[in-house]
CSV table of C-alpha atoms in Angstrom, one decimal:
chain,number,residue,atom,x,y,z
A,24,UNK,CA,21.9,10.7,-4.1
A,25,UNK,CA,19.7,8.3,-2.1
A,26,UNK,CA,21.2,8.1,1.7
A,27,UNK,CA,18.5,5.7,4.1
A,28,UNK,CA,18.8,6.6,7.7
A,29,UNK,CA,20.3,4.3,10.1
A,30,UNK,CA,17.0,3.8,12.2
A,31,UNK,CA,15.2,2.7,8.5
A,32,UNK,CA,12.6,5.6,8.8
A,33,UNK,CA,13.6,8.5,6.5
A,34,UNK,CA,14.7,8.3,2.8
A,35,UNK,CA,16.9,11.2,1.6
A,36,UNK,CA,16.5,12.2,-2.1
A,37,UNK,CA,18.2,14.9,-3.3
A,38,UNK,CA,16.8,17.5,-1.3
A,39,UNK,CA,13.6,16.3,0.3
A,40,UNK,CA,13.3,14.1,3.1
A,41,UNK,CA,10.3,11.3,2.8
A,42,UNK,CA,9.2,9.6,6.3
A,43,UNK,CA,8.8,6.0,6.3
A,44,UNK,CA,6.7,4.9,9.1
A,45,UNK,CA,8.3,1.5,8.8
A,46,UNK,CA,11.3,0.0,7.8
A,47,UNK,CA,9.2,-3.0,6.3
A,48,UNK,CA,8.0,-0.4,3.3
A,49,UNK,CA,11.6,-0.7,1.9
A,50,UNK,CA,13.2,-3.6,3.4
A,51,UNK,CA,13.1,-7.0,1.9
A,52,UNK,CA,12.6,-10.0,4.3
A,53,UNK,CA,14.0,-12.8,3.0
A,54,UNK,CA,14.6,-14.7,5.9
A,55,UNK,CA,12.8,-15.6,9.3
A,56,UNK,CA,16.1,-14.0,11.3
A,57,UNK,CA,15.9,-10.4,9.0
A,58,UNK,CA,12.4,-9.6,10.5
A,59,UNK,CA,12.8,-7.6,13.3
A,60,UNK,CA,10.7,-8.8,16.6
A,61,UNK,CA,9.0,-5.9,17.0
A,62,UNK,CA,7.5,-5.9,14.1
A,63,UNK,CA,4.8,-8.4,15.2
A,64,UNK,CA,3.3,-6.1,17.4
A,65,UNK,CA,2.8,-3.3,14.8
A,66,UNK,CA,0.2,-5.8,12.9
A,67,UNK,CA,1.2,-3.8,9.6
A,68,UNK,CA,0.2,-5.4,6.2
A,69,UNK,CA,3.3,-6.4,3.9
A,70,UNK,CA,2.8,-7.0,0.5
A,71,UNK,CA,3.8,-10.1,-1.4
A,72,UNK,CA,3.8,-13.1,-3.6
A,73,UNK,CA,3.1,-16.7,-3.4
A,74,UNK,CA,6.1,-19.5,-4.3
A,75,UNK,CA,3.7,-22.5,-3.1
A,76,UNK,CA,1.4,-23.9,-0.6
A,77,UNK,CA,2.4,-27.2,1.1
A,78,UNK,CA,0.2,-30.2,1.6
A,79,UNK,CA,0.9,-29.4,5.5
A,80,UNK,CA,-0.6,-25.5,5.0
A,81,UNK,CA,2.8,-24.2,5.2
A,82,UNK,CA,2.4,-21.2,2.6
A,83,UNK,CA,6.1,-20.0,1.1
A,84,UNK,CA,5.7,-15.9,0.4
A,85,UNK,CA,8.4,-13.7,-1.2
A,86,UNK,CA,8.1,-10.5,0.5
A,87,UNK,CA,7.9,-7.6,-2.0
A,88,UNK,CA,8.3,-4.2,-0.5
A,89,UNK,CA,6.3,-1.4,-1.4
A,90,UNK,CA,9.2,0.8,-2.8
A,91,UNK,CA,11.7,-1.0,-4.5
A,92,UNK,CA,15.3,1.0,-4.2
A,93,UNK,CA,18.8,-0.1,-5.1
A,94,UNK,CA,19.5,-1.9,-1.8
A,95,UNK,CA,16.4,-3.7,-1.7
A,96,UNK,CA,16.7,-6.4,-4.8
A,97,UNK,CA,13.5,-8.5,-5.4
A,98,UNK,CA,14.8,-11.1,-7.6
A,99,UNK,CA,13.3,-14.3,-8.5
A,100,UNK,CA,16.0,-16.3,-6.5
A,101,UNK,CA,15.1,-14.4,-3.5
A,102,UNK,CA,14.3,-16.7,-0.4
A,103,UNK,CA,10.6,-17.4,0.5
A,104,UNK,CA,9.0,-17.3,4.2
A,105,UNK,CA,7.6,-20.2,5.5
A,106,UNK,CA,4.1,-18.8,6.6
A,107,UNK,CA,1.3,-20.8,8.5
A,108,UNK,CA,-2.3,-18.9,9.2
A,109,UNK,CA,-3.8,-19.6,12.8
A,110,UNK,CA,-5.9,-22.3,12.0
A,111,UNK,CA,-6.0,-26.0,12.3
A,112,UNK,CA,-6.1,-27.5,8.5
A,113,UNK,CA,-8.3,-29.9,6.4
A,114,UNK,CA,-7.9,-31.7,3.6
A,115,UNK,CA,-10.5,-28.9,2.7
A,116,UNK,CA,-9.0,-26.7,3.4
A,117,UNK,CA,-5.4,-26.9,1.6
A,118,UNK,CA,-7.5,-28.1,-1.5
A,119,UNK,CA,-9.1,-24.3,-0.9
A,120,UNK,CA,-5.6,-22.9,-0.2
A,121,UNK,CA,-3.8,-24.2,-3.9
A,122,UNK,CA,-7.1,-23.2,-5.9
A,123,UNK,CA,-7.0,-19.8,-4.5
A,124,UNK,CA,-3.6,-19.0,-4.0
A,125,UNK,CA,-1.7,-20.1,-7.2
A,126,UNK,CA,1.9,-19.3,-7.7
A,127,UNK,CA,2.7,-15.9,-8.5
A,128,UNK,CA,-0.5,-14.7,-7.2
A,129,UNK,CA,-0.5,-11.3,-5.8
A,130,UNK,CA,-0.9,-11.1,-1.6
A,131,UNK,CA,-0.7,-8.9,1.4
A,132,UNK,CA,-0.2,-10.3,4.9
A,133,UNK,CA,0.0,-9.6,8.5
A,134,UNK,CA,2.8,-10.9,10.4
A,135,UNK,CA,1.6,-12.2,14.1
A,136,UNK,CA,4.5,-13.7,15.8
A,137,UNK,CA,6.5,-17.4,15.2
A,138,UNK,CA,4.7,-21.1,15.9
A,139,UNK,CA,5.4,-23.0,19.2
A,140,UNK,CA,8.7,-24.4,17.5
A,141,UNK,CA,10.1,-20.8,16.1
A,142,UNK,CA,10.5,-22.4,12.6
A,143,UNK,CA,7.7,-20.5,10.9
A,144,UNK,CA,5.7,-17.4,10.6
A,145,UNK,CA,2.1,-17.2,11.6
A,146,UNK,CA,0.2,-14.5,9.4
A,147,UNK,CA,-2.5,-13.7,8.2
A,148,UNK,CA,-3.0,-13.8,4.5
A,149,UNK,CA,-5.4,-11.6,2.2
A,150,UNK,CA,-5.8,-12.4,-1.6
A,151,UNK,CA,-6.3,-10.4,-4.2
A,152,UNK,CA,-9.5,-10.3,-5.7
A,153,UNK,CA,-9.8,-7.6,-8.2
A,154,UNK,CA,-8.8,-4.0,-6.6
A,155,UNK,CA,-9.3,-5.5,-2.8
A,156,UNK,CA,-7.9,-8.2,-0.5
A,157,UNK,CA,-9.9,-10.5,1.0
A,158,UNK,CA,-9.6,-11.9,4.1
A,159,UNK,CA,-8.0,-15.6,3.7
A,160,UNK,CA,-8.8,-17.1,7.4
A,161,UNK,CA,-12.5,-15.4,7.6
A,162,UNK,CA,-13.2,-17.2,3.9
A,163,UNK,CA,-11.4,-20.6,5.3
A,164,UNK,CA,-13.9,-20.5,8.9
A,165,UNK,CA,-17.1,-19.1,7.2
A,166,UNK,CA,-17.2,-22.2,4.9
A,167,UNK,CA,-16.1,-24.4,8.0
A,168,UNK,CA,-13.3,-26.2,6.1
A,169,UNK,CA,-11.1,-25.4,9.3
A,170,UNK,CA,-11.1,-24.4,12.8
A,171,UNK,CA,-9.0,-21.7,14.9
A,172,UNK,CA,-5.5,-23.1,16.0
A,173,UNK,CA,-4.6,-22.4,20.0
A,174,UNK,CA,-2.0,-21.2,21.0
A,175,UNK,CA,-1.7,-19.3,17.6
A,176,UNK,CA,-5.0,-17.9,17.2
A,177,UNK,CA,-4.1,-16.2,20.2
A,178,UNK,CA,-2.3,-14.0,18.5
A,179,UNK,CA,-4.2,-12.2,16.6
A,180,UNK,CA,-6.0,-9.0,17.2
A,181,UNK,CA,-8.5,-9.1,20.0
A,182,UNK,CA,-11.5,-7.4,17.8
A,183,UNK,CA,-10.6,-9.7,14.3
A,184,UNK,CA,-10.2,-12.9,16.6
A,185,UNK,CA,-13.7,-12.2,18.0
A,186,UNK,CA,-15.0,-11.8,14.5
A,187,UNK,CA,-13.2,-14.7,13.4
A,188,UNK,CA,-14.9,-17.3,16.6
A,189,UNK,CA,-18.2,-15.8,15.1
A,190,UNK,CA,-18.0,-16.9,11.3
A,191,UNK,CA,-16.7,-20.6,13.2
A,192,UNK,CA,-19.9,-20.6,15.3
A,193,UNK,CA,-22.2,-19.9,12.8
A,194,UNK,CA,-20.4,-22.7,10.6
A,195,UNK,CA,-20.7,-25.2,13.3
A,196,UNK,CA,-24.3,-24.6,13.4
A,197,UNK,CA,-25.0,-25.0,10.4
A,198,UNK,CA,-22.7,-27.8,10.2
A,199,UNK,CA,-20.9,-26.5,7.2
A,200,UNK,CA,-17.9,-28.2,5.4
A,201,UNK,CA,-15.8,-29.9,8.4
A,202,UNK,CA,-19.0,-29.8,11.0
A,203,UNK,CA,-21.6,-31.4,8.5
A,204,UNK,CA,-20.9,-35.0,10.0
A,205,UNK,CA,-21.9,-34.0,13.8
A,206,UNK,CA,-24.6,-35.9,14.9
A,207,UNK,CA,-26.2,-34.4,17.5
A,208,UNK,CA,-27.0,-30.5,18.6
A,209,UNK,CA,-25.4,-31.9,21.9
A,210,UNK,CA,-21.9,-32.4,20.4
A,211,UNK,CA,-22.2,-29.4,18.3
A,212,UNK,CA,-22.9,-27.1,22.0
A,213,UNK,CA,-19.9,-29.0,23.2
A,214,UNK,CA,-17.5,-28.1,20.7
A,215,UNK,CA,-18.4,-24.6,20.5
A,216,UNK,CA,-17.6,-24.2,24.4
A,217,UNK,CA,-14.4,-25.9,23.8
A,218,UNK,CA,-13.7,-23.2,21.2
A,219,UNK,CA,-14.5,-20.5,23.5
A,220,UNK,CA,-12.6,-21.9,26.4
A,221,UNK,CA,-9.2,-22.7,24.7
């Protein structure tokens, strides 16, 4: 007999009890409205798939949960999240999106909170490459084929958010992919304290 708890956080079976230190492990989101709010805070990585990425950024996720039990169905017909990452896009920058992220292809992600309009999810996404993730938004700014999105980027963990204005410093110096066109060191000083500022 499998009995789950009616806070979500233990898992009877037969005659052990398993703690779940989040209802998200077994839980399947498959809607904006099913996640609770609180869950935002807890910055914990959920594991999942990708449907598509839209020529606007918008990347659609089914959420797979880590243990799948009877209640928890993960079919194909399952409804996808509307996910958007912190960042303000480029045409470089989706083209980088639907190379790396292909349907089907295996993710994890960090919910943050909702965009200004409370329509979709802003995350942040890590790809599988071999046996690790890698970081989706750190690869995106270190190549400087986009730029940190405010209010958003706000967000996101003090200590990764610093890391993150690094990697789009050092690609505005360098003038990487969307900085390569600046003409002058002058602009270049300007838009980095507008960065810092926002």
């Amino acid at each position: 007999m499998n009995i789950c708890g009616s806070c979500g956080r233990y898992l009877l079976c037969l005659d052990f009890v398993v703690y779940i230190s989040s209802p998200s492990i077994i839980i399947l989101f498959q809607s904006i409205s099913a996640i609770p709010t609180k869950l935002y805070s807890r910055h914990l990585k959920l594991r999942g798939s990708v449907v598509s990425v839209q020529s606007n950024g918008v990347i659609h996720i089914t959420h797979r949960p880590f243990f799948n039990i009877l209640w928890t169905s993960t079919d194909s017909g399952s409804s996808a999240l509307p996910v958007v990452l912190p960042v303000t896009h480029s045409n470089q920058s989706i083209s980088w999106l639907q190379k790396y992220l292909r349907p089907g292809a295996s993710i994890q992600f960090i919910l943050l909170g909702l965009d200004a309009n409370c329509s979709t999810l802003v995350a942040l996404v890590f790809r599988s490459q071999s046996i690790l993730f890698s970081d989706v938004v750190s690869a995106l700014l270190r190549d400087g084929l986009c730029s940190l999105a405010y209010p958003s980027a706000e967000l996101v963990p003090s200590a990764r958010l610093n890391g993150y204005r690094i990697k789009q410093t050092k690609s505005i110096r360098k003038r990487r992919g969307i900085w390569k066109n600046e003409l002058s060191e002058t602009g270049v000083l300007a838009r980095i304290k507008r960065l810092f500022r926002s």
